Tab-separated table of C-alpha atoms and ligand atoms in Angstrom:
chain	number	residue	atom	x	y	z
A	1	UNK	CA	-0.589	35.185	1.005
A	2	UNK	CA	3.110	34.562	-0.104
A	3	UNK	CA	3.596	31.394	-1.444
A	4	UNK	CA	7.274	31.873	-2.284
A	5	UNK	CA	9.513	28.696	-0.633
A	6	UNK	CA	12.677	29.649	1.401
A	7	UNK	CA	14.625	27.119	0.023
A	8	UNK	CA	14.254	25.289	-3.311
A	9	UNK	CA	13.049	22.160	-2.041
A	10	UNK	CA	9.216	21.508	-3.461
A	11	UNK	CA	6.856	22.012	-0.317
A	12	UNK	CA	4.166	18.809	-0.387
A	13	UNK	CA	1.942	18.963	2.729
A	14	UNK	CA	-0.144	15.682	3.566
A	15	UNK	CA	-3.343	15.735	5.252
A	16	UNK	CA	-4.112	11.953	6.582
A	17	UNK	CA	-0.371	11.342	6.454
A	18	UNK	CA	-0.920	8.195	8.721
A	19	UNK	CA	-3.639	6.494	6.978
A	20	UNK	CA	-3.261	4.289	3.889
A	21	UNK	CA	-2.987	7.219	1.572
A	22	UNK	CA	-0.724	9.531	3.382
A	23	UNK	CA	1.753	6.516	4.225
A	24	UNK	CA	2.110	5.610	0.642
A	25	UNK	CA	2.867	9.468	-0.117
A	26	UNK	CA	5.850	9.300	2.373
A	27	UNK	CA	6.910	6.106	0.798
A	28	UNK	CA	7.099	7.592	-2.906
A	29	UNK	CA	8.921	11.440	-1.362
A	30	UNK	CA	11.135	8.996	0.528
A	31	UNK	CA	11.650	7.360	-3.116
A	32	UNK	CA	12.257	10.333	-5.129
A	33	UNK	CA	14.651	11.876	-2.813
A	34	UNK	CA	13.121	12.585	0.763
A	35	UNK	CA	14.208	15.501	2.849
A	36	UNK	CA	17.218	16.581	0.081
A	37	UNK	CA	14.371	17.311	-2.386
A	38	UNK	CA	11.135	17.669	0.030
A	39	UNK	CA	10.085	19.908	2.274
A	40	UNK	CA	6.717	19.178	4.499
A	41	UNK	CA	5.431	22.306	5.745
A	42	UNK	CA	2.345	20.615	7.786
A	43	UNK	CA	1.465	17.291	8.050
A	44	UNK	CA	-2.184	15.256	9.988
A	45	UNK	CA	-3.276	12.442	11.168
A	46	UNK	CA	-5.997	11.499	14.215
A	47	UNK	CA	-5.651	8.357	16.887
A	48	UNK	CA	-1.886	7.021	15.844
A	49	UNK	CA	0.217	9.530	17.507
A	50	UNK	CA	3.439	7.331	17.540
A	51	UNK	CA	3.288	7.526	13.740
A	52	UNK	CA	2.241	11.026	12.874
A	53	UNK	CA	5.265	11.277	15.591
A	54	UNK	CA	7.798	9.162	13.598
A	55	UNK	CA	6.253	10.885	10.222
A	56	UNK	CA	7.156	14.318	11.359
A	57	UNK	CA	10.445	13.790	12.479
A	58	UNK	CA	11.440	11.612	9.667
A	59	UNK	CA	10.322	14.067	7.151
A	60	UNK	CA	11.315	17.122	9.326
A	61	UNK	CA	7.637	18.474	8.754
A	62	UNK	CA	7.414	22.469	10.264
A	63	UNK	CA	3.797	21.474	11.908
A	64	UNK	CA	2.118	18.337	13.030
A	65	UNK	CA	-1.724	18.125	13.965
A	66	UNK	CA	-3.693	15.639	15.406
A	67	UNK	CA	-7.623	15.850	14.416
A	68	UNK	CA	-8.518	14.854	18.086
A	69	UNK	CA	-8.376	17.445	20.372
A	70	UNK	CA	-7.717	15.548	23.225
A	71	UNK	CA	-4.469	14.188	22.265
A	72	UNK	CA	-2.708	17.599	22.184
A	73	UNK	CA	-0.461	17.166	25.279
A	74	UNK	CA	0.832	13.993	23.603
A	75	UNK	CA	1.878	15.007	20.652
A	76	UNK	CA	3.297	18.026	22.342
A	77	UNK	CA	5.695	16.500	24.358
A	78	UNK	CA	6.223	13.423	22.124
A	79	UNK	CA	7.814	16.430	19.599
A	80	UNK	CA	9.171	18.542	22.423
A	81	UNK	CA	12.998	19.442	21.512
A	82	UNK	CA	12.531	18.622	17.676
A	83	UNK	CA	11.307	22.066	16.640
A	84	UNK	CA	8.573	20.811	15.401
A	85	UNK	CA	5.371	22.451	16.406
A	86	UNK	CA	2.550	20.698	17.239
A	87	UNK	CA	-1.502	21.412	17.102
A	88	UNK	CA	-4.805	19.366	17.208
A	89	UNK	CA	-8.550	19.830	16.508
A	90	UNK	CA	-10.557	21.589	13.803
A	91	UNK	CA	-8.768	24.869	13.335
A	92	UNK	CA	-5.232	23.508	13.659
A	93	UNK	CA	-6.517	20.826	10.822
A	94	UNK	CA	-7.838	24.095	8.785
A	95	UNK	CA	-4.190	26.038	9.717
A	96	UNK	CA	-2.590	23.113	8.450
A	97	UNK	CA	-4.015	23.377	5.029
A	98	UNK	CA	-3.428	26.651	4.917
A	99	UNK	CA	0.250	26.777	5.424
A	100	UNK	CA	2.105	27.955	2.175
A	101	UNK	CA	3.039	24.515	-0.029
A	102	UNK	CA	3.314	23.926	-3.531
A	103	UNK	CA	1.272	20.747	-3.100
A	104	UNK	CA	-0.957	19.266	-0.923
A	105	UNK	CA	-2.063	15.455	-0.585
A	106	UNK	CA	-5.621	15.352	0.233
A	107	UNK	CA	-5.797	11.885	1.840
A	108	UNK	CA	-8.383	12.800	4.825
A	109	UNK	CA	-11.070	10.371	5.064
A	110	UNK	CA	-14.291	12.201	5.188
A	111	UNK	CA	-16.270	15.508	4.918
A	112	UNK	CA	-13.670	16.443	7.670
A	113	UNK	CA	-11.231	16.941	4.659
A	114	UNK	CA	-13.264	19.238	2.914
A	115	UNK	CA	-12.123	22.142	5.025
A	116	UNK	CA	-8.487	21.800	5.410
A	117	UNK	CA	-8.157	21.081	1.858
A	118	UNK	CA	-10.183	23.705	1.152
A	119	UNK	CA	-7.836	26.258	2.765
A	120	UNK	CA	-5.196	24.873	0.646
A	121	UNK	CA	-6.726	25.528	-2.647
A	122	UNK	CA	-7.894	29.502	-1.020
A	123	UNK	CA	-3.750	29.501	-0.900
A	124	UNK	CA	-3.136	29.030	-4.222
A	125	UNK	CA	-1.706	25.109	-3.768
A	126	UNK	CA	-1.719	22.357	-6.052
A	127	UNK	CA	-4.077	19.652	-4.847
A	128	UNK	CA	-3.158	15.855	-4.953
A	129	UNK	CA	-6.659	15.056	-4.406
A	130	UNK	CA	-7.694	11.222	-2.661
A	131	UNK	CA	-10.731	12.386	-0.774
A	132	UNK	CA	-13.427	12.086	-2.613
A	133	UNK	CA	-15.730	13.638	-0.451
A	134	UNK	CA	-14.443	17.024	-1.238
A	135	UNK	CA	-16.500	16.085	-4.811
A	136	UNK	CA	-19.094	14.111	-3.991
A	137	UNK	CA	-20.543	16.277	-1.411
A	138	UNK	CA	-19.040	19.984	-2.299
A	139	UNK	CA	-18.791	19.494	-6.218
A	140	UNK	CA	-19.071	22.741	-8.201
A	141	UNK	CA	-18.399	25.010	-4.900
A	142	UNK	CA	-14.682	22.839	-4.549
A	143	UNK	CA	-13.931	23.154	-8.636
A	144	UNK	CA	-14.798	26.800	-8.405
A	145	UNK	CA	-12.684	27.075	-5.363
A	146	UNK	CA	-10.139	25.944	-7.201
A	147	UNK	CA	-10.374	28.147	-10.448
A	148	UNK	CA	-10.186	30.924	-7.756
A	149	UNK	CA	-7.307	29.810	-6.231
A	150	UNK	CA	-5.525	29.012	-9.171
A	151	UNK	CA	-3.803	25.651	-8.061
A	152	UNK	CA	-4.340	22.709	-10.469
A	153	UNK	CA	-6.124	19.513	-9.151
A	154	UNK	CA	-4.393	16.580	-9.551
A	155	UNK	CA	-6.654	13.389	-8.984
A	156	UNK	CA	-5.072	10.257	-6.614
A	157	UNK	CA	-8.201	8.375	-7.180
A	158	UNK	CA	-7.033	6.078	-9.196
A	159	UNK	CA	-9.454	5.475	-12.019
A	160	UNK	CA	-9.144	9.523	-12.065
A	161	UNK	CA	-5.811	9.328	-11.988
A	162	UNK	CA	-6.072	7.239	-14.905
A	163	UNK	CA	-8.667	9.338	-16.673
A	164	UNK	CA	-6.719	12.665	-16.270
A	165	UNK	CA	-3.652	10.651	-18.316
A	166	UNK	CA	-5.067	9.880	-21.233
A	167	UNK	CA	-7.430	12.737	-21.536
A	168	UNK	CA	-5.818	14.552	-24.700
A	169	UNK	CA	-5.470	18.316	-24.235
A	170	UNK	CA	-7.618	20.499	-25.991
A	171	UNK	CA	-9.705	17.675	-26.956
A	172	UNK	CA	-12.403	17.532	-24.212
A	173	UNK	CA	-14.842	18.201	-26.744
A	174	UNK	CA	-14.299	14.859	-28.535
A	175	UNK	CA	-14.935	12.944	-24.870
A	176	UNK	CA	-17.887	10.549	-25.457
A	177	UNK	CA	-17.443	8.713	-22.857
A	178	UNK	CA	-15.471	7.836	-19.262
A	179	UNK	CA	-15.649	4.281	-18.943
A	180	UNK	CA	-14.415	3.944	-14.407
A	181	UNK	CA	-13.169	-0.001	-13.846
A	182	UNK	CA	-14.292	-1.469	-10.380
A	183	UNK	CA	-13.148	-4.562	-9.067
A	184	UNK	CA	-16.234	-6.040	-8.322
A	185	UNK	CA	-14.894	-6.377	-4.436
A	186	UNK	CA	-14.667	-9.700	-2.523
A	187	UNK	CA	-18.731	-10.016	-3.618
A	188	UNK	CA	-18.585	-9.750	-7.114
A	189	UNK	CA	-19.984	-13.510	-7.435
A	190	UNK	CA	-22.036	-13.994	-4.692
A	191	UNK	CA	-25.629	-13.931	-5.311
A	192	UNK	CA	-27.986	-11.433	-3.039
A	193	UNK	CA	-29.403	-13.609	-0.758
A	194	UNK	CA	-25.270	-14.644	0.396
A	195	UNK	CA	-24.439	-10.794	0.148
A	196	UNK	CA	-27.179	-10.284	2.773
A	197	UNK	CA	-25.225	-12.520	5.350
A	198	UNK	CA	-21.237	-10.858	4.702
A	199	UNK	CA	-19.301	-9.377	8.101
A	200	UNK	CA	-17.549	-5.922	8.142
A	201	UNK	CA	-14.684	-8.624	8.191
A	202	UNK	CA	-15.138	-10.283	5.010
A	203	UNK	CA	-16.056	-7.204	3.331
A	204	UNK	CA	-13.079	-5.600	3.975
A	205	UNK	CA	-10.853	-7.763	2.396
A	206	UNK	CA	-10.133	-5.713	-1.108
A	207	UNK	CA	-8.816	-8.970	-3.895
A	208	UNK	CA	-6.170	-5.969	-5.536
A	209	UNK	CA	-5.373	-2.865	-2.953
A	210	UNK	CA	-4.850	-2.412	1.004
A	211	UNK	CA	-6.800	0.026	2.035
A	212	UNK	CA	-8.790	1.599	4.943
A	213	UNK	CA	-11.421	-0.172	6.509
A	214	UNK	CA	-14.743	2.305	5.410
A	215	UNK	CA	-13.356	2.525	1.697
A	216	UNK	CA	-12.326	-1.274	1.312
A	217	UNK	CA	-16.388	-1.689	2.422
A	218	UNK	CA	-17.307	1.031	0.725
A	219	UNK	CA	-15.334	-0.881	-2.617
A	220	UNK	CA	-17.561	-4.029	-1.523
A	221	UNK	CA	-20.738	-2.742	-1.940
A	222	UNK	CA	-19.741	-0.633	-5.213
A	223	UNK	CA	-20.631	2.715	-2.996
A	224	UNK	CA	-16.710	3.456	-3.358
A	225	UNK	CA	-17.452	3.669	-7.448
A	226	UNK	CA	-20.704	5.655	-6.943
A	227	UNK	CA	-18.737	8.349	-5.252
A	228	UNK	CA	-16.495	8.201	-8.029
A	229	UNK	CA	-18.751	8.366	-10.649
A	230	UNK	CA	-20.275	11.896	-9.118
A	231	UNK	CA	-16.458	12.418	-8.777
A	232	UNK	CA	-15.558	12.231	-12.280
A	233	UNK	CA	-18.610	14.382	-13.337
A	234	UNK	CA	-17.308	16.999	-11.727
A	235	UNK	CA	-13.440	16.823	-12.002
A	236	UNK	CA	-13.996	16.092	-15.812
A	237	UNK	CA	-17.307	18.361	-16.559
A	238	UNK	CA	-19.037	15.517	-18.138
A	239	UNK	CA	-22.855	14.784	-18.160
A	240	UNK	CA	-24.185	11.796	-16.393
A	241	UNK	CA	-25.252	9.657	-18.709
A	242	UNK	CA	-21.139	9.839	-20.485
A	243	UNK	CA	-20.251	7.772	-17.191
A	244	UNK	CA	-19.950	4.404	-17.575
A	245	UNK	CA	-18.262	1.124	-15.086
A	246	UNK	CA	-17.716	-1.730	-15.981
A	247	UNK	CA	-16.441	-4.663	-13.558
A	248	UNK	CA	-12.688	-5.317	-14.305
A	249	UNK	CA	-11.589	-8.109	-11.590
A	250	UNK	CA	-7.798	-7.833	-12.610
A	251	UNK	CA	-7.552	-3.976	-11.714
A	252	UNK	CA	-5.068	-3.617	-14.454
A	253	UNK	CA	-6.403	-1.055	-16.042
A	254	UNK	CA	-7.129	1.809	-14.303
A	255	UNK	CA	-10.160	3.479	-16.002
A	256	UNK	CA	-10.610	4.477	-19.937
A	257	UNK	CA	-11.625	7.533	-21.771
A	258	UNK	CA	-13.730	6.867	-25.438
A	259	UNK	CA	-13.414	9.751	-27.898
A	260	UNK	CA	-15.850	10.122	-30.837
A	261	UNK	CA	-13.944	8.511	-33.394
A	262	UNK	CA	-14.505	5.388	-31.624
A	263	UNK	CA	-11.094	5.095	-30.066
A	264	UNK	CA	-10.759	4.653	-26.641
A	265	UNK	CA	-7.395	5.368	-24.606
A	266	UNK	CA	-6.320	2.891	-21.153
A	267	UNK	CA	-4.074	3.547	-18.758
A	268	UNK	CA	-2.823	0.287	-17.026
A	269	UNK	CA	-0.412	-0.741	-14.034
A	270	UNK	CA	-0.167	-2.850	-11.316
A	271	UNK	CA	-2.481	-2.309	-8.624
A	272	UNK	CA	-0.383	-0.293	-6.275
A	273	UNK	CA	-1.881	3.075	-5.751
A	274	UNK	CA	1.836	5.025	-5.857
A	275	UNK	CA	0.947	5.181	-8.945
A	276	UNK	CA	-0.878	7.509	-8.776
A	277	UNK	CA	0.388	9.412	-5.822
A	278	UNK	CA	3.896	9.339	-8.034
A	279	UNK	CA	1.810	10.705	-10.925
A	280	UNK	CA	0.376	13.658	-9.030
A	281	UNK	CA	3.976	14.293	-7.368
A	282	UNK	CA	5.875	14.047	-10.367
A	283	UNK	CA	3.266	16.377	-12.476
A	284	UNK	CA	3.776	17.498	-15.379
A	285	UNK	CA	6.686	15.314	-15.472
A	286	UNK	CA	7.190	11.361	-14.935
A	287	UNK	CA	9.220	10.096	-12.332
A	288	UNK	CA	10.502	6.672	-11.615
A	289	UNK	CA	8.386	4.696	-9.417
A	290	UNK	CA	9.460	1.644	-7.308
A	291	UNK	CA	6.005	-0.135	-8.607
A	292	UNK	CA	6.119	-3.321	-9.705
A	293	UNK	CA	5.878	-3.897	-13.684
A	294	UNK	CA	3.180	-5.315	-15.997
A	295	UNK	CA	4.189	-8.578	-17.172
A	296	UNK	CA	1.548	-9.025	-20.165
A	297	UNK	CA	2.873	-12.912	-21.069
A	298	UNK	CA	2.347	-13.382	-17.032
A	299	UNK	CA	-1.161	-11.718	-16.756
A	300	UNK	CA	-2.678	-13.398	-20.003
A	301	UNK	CA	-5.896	-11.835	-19.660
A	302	UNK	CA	-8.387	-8.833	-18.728
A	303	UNK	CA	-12.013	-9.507	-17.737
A	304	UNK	CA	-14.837	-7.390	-18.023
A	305	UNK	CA	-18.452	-7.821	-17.068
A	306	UNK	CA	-21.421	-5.467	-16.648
A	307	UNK	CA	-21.977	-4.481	-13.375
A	308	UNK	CA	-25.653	-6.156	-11.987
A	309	UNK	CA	-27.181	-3.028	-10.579
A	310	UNK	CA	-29.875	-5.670	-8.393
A	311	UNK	CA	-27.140	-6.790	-6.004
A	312	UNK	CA	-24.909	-3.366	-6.447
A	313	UNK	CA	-27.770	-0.730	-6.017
A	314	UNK	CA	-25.149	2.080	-5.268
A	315	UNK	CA	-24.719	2.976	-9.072
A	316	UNK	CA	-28.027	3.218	-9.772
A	317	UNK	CA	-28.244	5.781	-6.464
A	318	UNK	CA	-25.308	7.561	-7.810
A	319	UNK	CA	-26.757	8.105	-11.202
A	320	UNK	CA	-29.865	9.151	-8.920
A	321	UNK	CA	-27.686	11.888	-7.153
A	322	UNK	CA	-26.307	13.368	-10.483
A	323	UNK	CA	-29.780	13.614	-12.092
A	324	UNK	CA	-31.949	15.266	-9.135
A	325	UNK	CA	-27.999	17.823	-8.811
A	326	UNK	CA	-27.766	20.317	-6.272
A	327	UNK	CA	-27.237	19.056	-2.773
A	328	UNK	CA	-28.192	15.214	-3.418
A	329	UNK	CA	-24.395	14.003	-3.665
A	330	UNK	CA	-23.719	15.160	0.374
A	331	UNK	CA	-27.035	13.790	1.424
A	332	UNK	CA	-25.805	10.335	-0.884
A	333	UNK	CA	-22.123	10.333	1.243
A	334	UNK	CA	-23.372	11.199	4.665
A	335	UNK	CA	-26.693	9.264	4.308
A	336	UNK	CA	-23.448	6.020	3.403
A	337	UNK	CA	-21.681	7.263	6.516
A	338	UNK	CA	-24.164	6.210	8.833
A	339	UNK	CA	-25.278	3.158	7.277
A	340	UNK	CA	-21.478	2.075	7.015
A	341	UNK	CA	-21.021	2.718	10.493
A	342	UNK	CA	-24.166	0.226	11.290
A	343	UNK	CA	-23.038	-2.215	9.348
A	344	UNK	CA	-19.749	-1.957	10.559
A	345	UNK	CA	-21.041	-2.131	13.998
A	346	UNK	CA	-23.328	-5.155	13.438
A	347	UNK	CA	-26.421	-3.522	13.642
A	348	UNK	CA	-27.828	-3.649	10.307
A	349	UNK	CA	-27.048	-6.325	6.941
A	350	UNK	CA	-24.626	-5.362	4.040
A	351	UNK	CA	-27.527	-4.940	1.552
A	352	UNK	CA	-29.501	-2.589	4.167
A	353	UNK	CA	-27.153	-0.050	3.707
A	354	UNK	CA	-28.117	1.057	0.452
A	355	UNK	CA	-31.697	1.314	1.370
A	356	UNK	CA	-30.902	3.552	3.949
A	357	UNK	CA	-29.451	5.792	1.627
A	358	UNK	CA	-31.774	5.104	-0.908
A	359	UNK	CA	-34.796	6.764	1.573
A	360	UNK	CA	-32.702	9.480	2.911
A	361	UNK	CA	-32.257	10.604	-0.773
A	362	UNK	CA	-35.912	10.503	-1.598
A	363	UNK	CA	-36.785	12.038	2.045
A	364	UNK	CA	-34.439	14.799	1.358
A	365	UNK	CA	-35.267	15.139	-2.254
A	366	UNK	CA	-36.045	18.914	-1.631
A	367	UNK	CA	-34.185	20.718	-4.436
A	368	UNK	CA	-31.393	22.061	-2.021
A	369	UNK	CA	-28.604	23.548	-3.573
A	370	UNK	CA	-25.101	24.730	-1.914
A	371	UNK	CA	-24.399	28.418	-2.053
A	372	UNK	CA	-21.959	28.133	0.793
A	373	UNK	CA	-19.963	25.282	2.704
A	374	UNK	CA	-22.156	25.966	5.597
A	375	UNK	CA	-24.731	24.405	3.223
A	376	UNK	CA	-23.009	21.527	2.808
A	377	UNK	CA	-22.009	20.796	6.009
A	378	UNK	CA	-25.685	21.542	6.906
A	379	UNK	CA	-27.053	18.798	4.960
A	380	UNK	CA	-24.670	16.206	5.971
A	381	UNK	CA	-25.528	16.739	9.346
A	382	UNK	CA	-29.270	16.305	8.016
A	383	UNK	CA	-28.145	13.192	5.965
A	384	UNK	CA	-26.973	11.966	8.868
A	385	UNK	CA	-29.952	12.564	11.222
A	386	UNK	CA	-32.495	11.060	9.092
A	387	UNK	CA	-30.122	8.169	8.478
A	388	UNK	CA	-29.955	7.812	12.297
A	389	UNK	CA	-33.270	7.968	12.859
A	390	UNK	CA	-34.298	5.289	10.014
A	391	UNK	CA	-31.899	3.162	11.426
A	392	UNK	CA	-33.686	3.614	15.358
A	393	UNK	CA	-36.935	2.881	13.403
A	394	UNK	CA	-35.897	-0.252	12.013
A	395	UNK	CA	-34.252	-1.675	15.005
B	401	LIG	P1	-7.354	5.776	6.032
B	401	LIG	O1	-8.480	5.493	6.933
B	401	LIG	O2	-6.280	4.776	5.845
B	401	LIG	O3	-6.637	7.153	6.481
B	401	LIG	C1	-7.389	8.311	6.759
B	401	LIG	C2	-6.527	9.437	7.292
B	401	LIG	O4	-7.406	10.504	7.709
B	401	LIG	C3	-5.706	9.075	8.528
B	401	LIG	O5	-4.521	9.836	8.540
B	401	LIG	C4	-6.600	9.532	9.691
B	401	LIG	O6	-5.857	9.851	10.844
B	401	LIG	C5	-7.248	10.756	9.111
B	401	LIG	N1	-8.553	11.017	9.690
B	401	LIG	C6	-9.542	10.126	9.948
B	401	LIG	N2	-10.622	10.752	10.446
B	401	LIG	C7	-10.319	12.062	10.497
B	401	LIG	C8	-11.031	13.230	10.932
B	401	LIG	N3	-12.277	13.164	11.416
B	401	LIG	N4	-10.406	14.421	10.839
B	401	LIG	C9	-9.153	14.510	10.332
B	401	LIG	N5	-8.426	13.439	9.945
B	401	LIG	C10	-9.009	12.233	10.009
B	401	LIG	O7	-8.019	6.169	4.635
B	401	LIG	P2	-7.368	6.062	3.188
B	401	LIG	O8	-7.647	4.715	2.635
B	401	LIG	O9	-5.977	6.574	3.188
B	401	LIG	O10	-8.293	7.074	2.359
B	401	LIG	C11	-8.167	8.483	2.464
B	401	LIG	C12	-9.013	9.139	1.390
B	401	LIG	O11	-8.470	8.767	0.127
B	401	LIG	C13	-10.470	8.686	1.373
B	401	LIG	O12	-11.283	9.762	1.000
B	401	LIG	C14	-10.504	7.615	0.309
B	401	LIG	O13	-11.747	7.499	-0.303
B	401	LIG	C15	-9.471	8.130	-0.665
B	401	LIG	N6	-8.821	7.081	-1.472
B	401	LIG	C16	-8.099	6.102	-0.874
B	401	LIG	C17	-7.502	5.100	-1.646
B	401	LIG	C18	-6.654	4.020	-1.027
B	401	LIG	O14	-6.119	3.203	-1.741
B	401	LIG	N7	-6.478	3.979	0.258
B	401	LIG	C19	-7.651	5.117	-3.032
B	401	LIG	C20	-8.385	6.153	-3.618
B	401	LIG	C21	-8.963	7.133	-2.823
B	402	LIG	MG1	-10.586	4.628	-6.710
């Protein structure tokens, strides 16, 4: 594939341009120079057509998709006389991800990312990469993808964002340690018997960044840091027991890495996850960001407590996932999936849905390993069935 641009505008395509992620992308291209310096060879997003819409036209993308099917003839004729072509479902998601670009923001929720960004990387693209999942559940098949490919990957995640700045070059070796700040979540006080009562509602409410709904839960009940833990062990090629979190309420700084001399290297900011996105954008070069500044007189102190594993029983699972390898990471995210969604829905408490997951990783404890995505996606879907079926049980 030719991945020469026709004009000399950078190519960034966004997948999840509408959600939280993709709509802070726009922001920062819009801040660095928008359509004089940008081009935006496909853009995605699912149920808000008006914006994916208003994204496309305002950034002059070449292809918009919608990941629903059934909203085709909307979009279509919503974009009809802009030149701007439209598509929907799987393999238009897939197509998408596969058109040429220098870079591509992964900011799909989901295992559904895992594909289109997937095709990306096959093309040889850089990969701004916010969806965790592509880690978590496809690990050392997506970081081999990419050494194929030949693209770098450039982590949004912020505390990997953070981590991949103040890892020295050619120093990996001397890595003792990657120490991932959480903020604890709206929870981080509350003993278990009051965590067992929270709503979707109250959960959602992140104290530092706006998010999505699933991931500001997911940051509540610390299964947001597990999948970045298994994250970093594979974007960095560290062991297990090198991760480390540590509960940082301010969310100042953004993660640490601790060399063998004892020194250990922060990077801070303001919560405001352009950073990042800017970061990735901007790579191998800094850009000015419209982020607010650290004022250190202002902010006059950093926290940090050990995380209680009792009422946050995610890290222990993730440190579970990365010992038992091979397959257990997928069956960790899909198993959350479904117990999410129940919570979510009102069906089960917020401390049930780590026991879910819990017994789906023991039940599926089988010593699975991926040799193709087809594996993967296999054992989500069996994740996800035993989760469903635990959760029928127990109602
Ligand atoms: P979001 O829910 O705000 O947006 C998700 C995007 O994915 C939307 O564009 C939506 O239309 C699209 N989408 C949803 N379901 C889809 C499907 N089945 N197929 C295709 N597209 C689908 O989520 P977000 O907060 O932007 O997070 C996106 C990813 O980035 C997640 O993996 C999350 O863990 C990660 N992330 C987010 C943040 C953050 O601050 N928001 C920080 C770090 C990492
Ligand atoms: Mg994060």
């Amino acid at each position: 594939m030719s991945n020469a641009p026709t004009t000399n505008r950078r190519r960034i395509s966004i997948l999840g341009a509408t959600g939280s992620i993709g709509c802070n992308t726009l922001d920062v291209m819009a801040h660095l120079g928008g359509r004089e310096v940008f081009e935006v060879p496909a853009i995605t997003g699912k149920g808000n057509i008006k914006r994916l819409v208003e994204q496309a036209k305002q950034t002059g993308a070449a292809f918009a998709v919608t990941a629903d099917p059934d909203r085709y003839a909307e979009l279509k004729s919503a974009l009809a006389g802009t030149g701007i072509e439209a598509g929907a479902g799987p393999t238009a998601l897939i197509e998408a991800g596969a058109r040429d670009t220098d870079l591509l923001i992964a900011g799909i929720v989901g295992i559904a990312g895992l594909e289109p960004t997937l095709a990306a990387v096959a093309g040889g693209a850089d990969i701004g990469l916010a969806n965790k999942e592509c880690l978590v559940s496809a690990g050392d098949l997506f970081t081999a993808a990419i050494t194929r490919g030949g693209g770098k990957l450039l982590p949004v995640d912020s505390e990997h964002n953070a981590i991949f700045q103040v890892l020295e070059e050619n120093q990996h070796h001397a890595v003792d340690r990657i120490i991932l700040t959480a903020s604890g979540g709206p929870f981080r006080d509350f003993t278990r018997a009051r965590m067992a009562a929270v709503t979707p509602e109250t959960a959602a409410a992140h104290p530092n960044y706006s998010m999505g709904l699933k991931i500001s839960i997911d940051s509540a009940s610390m299964f947001n840091k597990a999948l970045e833990m298994i994250e970093a062990r594979h974007l960095f090629g560290i062991r297990p027991d090198q991760i480390e979190v540590v509960i940082h309420p301010q969310s100042v700084i953004h993660s640490m890495v601790g060399y063998c001399d004892g020194s250990v290297l922060a990077q801070l900011g303001v919560p405001d996850m352009r950073h990042a996105i800017g970061y990735a954008i901007s790579h191998p070069r800094r850009a000015s960001l419209p982020v607010e500044r650290l004022d250190f007189a202002k902010l006059a102190r950093l926290d940090f407590f050990a995380p209680d594993e009792e009422r946050f029983p995610a890290l222990t699972l993730a440190r579970i996932a990365m010992q038992r390898g091979g397959l257990q990471g997928a069956i960790l995210n899909g198993a959350k999936e479904i117990a999410l969604e129940a919570f979510i829905a009102g069906r089960i408490g917020f401390l049930v849905m780590a026991d879910i997951v819990a017994a789906v990783m023991d039940r599926l404890d089988d010593g699975r390993v991926a040799r193709s995505i087809d594996d993967v996606y296999a054992t989500d879907r069996d994740a996800r069935a035993v989760a469903a079926s635990l959760l029928r049980k127990s109602a």
